[in-house]
mmCIF file of C-alpha atoms and ligand atoms in Angstrom:
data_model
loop_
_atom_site.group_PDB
_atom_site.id
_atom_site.type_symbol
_atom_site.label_atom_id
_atom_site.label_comp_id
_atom_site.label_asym_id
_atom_site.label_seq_id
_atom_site.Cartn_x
_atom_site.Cartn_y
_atom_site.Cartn_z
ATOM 1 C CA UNK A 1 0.000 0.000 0.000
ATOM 2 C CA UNK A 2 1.259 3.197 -0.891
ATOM 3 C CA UNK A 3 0.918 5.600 1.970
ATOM 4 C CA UNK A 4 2.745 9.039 0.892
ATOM 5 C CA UNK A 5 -0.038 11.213 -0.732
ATOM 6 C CA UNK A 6 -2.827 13.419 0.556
ATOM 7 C CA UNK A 7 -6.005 12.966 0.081
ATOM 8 C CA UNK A 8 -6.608 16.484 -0.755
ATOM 9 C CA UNK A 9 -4.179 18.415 -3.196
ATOM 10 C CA UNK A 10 -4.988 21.664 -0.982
ATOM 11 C CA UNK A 11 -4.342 20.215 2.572
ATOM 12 C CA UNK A 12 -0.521 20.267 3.926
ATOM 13 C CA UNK A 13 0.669 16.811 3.932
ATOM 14 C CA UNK A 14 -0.029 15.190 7.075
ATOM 15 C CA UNK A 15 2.939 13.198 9.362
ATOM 16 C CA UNK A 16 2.901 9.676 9.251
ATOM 17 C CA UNK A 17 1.144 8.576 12.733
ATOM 18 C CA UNK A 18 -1.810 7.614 14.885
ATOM 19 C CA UNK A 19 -4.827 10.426 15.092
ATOM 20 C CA UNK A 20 -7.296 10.422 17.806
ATOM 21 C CA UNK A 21 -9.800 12.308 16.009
ATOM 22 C CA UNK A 22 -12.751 13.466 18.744
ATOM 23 C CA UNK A 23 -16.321 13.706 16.546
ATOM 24 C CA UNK A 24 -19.742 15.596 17.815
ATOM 25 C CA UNK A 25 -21.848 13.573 20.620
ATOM 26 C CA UNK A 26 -24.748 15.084 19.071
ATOM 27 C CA UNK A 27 -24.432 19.179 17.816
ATOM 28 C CA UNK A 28 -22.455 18.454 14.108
ATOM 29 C CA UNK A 29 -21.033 21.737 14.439
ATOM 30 C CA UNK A 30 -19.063 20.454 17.891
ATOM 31 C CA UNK A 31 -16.258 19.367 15.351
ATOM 32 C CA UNK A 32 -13.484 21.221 14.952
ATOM 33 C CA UNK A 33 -11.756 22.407 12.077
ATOM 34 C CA UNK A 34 -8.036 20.567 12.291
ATOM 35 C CA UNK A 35 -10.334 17.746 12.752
ATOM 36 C CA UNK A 36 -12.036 17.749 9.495
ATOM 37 C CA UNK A 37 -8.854 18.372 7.823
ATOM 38 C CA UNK A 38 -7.362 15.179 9.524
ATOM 39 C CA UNK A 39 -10.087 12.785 8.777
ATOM 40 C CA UNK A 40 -9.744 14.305 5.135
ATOM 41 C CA UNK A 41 -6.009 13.634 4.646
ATOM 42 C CA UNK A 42 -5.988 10.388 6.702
ATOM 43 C CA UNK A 43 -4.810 7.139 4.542
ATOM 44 C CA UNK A 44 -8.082 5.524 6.652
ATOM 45 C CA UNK A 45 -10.238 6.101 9.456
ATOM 46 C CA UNK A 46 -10.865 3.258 11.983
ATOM 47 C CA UNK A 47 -14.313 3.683 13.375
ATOM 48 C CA UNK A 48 -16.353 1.897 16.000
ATOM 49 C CA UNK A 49 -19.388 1.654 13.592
ATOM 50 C CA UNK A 50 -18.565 2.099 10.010
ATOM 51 C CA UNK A 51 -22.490 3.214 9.177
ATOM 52 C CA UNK A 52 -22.345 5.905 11.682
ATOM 53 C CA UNK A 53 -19.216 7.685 10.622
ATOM 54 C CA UNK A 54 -20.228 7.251 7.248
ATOM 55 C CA UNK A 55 -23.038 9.457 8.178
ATOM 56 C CA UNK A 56 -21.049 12.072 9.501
ATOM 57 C CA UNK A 57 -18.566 11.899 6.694
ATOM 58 C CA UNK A 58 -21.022 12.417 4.146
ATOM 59 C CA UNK A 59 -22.087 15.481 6.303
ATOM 60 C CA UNK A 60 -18.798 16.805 5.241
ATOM 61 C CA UNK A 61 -18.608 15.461 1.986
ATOM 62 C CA UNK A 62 -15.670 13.405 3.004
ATOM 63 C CA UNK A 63 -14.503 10.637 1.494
ATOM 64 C CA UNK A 64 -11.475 8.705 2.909
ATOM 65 C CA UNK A 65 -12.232 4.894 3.299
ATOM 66 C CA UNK A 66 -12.800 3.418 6.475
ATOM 67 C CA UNK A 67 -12.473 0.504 8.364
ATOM 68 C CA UNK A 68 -14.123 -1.082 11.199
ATOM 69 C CA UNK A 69 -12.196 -0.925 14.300
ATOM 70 C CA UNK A 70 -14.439 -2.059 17.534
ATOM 71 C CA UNK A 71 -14.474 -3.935 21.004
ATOM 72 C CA UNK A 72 -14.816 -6.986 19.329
ATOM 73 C CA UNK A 73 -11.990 -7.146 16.844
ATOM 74 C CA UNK A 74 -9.532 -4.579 18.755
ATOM 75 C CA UNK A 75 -7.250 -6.978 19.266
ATOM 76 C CA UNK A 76 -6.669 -8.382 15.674
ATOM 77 C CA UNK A 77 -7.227 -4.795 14.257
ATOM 78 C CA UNK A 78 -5.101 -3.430 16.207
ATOM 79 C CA UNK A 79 -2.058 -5.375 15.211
ATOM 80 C CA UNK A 80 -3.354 -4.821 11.136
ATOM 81 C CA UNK A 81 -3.109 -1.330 11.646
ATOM 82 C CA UNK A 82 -0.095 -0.791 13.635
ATOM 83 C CA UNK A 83 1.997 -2.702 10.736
ATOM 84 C CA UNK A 84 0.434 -0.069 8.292
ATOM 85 C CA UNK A 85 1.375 2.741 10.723
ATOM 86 C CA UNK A 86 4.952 0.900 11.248
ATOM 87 C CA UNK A 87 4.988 1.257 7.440
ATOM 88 C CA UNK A 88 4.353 4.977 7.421
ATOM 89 C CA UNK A 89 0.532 5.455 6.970
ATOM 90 C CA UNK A 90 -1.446 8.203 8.526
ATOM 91 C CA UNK A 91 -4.407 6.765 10.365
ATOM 92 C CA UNK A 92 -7.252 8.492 12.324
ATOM 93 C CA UNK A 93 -9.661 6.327 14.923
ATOM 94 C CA UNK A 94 -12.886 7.980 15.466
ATOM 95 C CA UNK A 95 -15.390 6.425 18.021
ATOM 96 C CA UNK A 96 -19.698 6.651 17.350
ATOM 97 C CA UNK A 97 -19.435 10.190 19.244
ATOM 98 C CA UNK A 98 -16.747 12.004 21.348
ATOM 99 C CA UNK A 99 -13.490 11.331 22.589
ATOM 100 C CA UNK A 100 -12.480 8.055 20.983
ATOM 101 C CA UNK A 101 -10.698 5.865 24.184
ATOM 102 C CA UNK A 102 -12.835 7.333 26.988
ATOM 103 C CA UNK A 103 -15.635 4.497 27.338
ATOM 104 C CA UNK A 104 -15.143 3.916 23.575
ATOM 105 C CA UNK A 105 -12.343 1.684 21.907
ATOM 106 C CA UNK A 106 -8.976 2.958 20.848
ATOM 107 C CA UNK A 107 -7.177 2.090 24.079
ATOM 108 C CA UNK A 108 -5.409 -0.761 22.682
ATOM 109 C CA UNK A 109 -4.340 0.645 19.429
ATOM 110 C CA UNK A 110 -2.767 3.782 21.394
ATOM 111 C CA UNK A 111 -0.867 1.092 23.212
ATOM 112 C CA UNK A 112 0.396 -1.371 20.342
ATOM 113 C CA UNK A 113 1.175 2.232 18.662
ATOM 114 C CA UNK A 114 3.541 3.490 21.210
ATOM 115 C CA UNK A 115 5.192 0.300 21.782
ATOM 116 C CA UNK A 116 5.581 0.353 17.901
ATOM 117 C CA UNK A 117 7.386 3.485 18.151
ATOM 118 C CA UNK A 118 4.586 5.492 16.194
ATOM 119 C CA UNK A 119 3.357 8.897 16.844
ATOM 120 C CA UNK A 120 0.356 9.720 18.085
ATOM 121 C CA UNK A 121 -1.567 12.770 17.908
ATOM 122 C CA UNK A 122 -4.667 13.857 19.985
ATOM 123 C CA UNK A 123 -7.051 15.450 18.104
ATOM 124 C CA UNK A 124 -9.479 16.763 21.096
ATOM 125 C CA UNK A 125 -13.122 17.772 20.891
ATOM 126 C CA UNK A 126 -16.328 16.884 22.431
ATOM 127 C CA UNK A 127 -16.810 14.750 25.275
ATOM 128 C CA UNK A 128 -20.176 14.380 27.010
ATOM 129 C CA UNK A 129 -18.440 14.009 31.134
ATOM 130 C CA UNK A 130 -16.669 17.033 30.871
ATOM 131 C CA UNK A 131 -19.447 18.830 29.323
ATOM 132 C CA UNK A 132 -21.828 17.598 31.974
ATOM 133 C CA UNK A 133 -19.386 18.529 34.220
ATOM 134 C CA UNK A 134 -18.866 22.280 33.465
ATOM 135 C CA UNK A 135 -22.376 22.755 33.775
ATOM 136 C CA UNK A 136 -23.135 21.260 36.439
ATOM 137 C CA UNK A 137 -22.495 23.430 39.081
ATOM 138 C CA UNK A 138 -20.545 20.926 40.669
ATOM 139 C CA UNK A 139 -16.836 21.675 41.710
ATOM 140 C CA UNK A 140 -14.326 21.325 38.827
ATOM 141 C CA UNK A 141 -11.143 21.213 41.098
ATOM 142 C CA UNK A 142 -10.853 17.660 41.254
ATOM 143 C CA UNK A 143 -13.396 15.432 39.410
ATOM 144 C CA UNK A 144 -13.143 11.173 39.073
ATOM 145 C CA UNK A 145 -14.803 9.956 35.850
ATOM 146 C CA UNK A 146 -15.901 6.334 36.184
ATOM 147 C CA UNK A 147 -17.214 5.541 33.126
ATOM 148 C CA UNK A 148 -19.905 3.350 33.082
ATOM 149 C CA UNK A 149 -21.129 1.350 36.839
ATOM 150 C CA UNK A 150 -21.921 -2.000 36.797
ATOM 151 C CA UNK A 151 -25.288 -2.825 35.106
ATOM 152 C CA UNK A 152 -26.047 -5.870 38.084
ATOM 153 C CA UNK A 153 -27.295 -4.038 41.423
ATOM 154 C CA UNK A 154 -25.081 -5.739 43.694
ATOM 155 C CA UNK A 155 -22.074 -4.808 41.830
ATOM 156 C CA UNK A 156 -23.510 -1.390 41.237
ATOM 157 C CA UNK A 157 -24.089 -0.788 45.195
ATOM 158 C CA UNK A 158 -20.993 -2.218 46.143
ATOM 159 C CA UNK A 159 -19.021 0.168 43.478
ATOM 160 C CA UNK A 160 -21.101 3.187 44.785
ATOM 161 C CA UNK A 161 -20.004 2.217 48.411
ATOM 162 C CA UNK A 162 -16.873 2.105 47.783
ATOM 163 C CA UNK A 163 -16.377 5.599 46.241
ATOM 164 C CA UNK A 164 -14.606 7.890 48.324
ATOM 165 C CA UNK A 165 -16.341 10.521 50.043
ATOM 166 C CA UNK A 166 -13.609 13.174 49.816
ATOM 167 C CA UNK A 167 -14.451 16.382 48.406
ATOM 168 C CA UNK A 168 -14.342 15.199 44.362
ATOM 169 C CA UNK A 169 -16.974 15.234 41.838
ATOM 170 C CA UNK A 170 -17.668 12.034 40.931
ATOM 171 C CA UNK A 171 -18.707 11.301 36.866
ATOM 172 C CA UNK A 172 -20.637 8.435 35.510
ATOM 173 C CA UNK A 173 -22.182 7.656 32.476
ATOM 174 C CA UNK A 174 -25.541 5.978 32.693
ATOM 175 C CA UNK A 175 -27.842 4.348 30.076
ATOM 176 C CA UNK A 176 -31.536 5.465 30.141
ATOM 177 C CA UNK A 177 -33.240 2.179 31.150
ATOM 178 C CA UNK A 178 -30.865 1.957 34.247
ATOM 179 C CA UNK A 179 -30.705 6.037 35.700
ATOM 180 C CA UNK A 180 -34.061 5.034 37.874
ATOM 181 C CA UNK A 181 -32.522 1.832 39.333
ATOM 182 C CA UNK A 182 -28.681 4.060 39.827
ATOM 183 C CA UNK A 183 -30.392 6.476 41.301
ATOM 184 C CA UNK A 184 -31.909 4.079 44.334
ATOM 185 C CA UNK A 185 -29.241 2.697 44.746
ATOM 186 C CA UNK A 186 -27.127 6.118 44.984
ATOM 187 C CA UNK A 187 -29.998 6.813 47.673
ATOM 188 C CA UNK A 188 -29.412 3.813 49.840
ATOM 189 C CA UNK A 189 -25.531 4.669 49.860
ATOM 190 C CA UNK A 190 -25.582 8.144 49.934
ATOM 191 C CA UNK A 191 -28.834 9.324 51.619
ATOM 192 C CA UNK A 192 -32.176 11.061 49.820
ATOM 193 C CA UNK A 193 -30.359 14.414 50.457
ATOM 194 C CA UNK A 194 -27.582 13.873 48.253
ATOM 195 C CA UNK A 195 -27.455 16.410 45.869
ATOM 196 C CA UNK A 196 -27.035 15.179 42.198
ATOM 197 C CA UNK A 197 -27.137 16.437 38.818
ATOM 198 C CA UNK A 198 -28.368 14.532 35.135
ATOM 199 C CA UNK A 199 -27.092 16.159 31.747
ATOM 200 C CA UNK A 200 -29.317 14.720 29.499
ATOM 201 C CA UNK A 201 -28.987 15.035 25.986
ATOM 202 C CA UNK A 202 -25.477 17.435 25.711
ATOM 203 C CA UNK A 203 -25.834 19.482 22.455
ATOM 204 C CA UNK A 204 -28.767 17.888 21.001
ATOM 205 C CA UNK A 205 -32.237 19.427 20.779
ATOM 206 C CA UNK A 206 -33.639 18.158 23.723
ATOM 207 C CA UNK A 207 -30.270 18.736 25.979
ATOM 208 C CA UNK A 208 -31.532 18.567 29.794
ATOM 209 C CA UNK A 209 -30.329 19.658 32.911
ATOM 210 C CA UNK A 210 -31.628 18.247 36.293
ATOM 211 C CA UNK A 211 -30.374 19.190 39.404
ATOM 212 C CA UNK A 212 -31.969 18.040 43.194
ATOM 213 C CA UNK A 213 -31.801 15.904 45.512
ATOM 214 C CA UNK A 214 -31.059 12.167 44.371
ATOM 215 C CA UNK A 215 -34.535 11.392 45.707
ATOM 216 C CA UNK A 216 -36.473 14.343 44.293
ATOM 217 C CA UNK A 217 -34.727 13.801 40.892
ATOM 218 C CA UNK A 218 -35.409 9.693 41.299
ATOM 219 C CA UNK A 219 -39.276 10.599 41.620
ATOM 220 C CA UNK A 220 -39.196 13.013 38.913
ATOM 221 C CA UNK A 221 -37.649 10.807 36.285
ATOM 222 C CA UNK A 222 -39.530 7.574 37.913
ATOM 223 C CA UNK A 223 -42.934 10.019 37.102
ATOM 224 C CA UNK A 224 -41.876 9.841 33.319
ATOM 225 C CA UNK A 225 -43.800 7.473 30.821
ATOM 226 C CA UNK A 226 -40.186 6.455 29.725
ATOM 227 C CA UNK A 227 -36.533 7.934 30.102
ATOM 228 C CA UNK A 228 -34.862 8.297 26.715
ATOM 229 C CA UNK A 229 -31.592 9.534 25.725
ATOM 230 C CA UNK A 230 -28.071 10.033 26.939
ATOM 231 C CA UNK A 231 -26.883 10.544 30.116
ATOM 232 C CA UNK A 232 -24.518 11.714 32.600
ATOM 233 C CA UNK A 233 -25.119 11.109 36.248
ATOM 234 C CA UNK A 234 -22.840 13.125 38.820
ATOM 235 C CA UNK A 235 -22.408 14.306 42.225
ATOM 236 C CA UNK A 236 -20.064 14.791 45.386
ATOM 237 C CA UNK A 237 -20.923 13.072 47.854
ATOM 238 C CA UNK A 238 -22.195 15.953 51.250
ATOM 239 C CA UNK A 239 -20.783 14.868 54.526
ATOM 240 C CA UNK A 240 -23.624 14.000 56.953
ATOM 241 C CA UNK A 241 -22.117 16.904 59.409
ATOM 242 C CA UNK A 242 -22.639 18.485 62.648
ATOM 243 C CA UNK A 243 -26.468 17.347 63.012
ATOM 244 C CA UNK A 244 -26.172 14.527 65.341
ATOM 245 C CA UNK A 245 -28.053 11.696 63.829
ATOM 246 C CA UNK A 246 -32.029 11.515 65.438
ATOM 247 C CA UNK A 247 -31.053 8.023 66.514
ATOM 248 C CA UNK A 248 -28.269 6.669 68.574
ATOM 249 C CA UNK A 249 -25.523 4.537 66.419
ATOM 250 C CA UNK A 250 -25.888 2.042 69.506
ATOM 251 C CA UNK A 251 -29.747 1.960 69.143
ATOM 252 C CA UNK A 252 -29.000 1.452 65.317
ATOM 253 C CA UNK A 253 -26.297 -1.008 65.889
ATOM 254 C CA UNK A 254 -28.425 -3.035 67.700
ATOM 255 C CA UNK A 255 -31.686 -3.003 65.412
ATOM 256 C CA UNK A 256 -29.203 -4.309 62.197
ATOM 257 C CA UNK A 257 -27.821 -6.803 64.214
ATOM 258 C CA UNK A 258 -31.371 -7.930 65.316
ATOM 259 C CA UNK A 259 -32.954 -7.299 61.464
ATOM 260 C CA UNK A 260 -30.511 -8.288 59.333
ATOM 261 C CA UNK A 261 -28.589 -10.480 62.045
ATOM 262 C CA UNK A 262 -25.431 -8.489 61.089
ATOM 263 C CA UNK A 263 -22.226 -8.796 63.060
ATOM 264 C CA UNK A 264 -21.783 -5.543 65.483
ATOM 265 C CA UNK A 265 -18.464 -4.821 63.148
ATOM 266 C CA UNK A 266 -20.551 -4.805 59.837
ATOM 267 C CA UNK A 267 -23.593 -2.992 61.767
ATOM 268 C CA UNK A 268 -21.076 -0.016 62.151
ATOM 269 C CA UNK A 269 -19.443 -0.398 59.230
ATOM 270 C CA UNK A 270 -22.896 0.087 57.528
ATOM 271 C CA UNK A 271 -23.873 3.002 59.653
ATOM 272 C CA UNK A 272 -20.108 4.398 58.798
ATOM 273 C CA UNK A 273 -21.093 4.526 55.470
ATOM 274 C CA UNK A 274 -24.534 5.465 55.790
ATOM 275 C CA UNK A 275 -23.856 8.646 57.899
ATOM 276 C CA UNK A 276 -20.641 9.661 55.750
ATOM 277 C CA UNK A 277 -18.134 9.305 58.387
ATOM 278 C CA UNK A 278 -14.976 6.832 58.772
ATOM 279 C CA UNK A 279 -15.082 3.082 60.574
ATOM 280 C CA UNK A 280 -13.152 4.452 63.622
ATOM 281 C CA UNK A 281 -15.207 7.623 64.255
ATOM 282 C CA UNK A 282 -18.398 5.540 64.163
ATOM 283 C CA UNK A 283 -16.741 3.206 66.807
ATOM 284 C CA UNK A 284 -15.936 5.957 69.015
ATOM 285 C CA UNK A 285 -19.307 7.497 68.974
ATOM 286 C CA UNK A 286 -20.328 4.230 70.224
ATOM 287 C CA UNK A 287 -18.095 3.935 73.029
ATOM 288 C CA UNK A 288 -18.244 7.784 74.313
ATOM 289 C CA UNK A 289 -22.480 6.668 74.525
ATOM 290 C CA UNK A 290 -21.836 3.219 76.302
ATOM 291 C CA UNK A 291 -19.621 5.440 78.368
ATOM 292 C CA UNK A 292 -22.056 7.293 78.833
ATOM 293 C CA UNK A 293 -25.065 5.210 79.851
ATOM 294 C CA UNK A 294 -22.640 3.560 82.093
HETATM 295 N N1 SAM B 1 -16.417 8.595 24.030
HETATM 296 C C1 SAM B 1 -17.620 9.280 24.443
HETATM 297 C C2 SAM B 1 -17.252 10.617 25.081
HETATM 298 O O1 SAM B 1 -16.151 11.109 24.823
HETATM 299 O O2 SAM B 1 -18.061 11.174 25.805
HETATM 300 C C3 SAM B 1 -18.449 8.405 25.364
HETATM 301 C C4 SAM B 1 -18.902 7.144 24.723
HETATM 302 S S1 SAM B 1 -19.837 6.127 25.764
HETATM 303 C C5 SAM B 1 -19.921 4.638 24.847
HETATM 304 C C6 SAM B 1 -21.481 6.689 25.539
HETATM 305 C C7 SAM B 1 -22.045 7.317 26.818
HETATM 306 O O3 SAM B 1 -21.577 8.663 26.930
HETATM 307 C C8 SAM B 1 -23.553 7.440 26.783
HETATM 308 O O4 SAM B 1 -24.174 6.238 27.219
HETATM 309 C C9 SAM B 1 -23.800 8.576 27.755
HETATM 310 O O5 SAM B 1 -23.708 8.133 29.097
HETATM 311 C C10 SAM B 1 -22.605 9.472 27.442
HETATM 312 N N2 SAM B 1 -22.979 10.422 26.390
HETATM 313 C C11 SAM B 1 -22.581 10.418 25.101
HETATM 314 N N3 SAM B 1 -23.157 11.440 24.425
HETATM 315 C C12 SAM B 1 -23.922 12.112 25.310
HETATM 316 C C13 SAM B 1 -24.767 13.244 25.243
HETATM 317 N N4 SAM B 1 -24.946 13.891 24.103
HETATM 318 N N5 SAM B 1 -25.410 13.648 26.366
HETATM 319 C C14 SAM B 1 -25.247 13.007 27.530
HETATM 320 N N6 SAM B 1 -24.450 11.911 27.658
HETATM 321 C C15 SAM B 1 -23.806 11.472 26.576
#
């Protein structure tokens, strides 16, 4: 294959390399310009879904060739491509929408690409968690993005309990059917109070910004004939402060170990969690009222 020409007389040559090219997650004019230029002087474009970069090709009238390049044949693809990058081609990898790598495929290729000695160059553009996040009203200081939680509940509670409570906003992307079911579970961890905020539908038409309590915004969605679109879910978790809880943790301690016949270590290990404070300070609360009651 003979990878030295342009696609386009009038576009500077490219450098031989790896592009990460970032494409709309719903507004087509979220694309930049060096992007379009890329994807039209690319040798190829590896794409999640063929069909839908096709669609936003033709939007451009742009017609490099593409090839499919998704979770199920990253593996083999990836070692295709790298040997046509090792041979000097210019390639771009574009996911269905946004960033390609963050939740999407390209990962792998990035890898096999620096361990191949190729360039790589990040092509950056829309990306629906930082988005969300800038609009949320949430702080931007220091942010985790998760990605997508586990779709079981038990391994969606468990990864929810384990988040740390420090003073981060946490990021998660969410399909529609399951935002109901996250969100009660994010209840049961986190308490009804816990402020949280949906972006719904960045860019598009119908883009939607809901901001409450996790269990006002759980009803109000729950009240909805269906919930469509795409989502991000975030929040930071509120420390359960200086309001001393309406029940005792020794009264509580002992209904969980009489309900749920829990241990007295995992009773306070669950009200730890529950009340947003550590193992140790829950243990001492307990002690200063056995002291005194003594
Ligand atoms: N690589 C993409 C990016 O940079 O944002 C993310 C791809 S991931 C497979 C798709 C998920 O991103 C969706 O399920 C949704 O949670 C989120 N997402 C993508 N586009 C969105 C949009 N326009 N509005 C809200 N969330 C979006």
């Amino acid at each position: 294959m003979n990878f030295s020409s342009s696609n386009q007389d009038h576009d500077p040559p490219l450098a031989p390399g790896l592009y990460l090219v970032a494409t709309p997650i719903g507004n087509l004019e979220d694309i930049t310009l060096r992007a379009l230029r890329v994807l039209r002087s690319v040798d190829r474009i590896a794409c999640e879904d063929t069909r839908q970069t096709q669609k936003l090709l033709n939007h451009f009238a742009i017609s490099t060739s593409t090839v499919s390049y998704h979770l199920h044949n990253e593996g083999s693809r990836a070692e295709e491509l790298v040997e046509q990058l090792r041979q000097g081609a210019r390639i771009a990898i574009v996911s269905d929408a946004g960033t390609p790598g963050i939740s999407d495929p390209g990962h792998e290729l990035v890898t096999a690409a620096i361990a191949a000695g190729v360039a790589i160059y990040p092509i950056p553009g829309a990306n629906a968690a930082t988005s969300a996040l800038i609009a949320s009203g949430l702080s931007t200081e220091q942010f985790l993005f998760h990605g997508f939680l586990p779709s079981k509940e038990g391994q969606r509670r468990t990864a929810l309990e384990q988040l740390t409570r420090d003073e981060v906003t946490h990021i998660f992307y969410e399909a529609p059917h399951r935002i109901v079911a996250t969100l009660a579970d994010l209840e049961t961890v986190f308490g009804a109070s816990q402020p949280v905020v949906i972006a719904r539908e960045l860019t598009k038409l119908h883009e939607e910004f809901l901001r409450g309590s996790v269990g006002e915004i759980r009803t109000q969605l729950a009240a909805r004939a269906s919930v469509r679109g795409e989502i991000v879910l975030l929040f930071s978790p509120v420390r359960q402060t200086s309001a001393p809880s309406a029940r005792s943790i020794a009264s509580e301690v002992a209904a969980l170990m009489q309900s749920e016949s829990l241990s007295e270590k995992d009773a306070l290990k669950r009200i730890a969690r529950e009340r947003g404070i550590g193992k140790s300070e829950a243990y001492r609360e307990l002690q200063r009222e056995q002291n005194r009651l003594r």
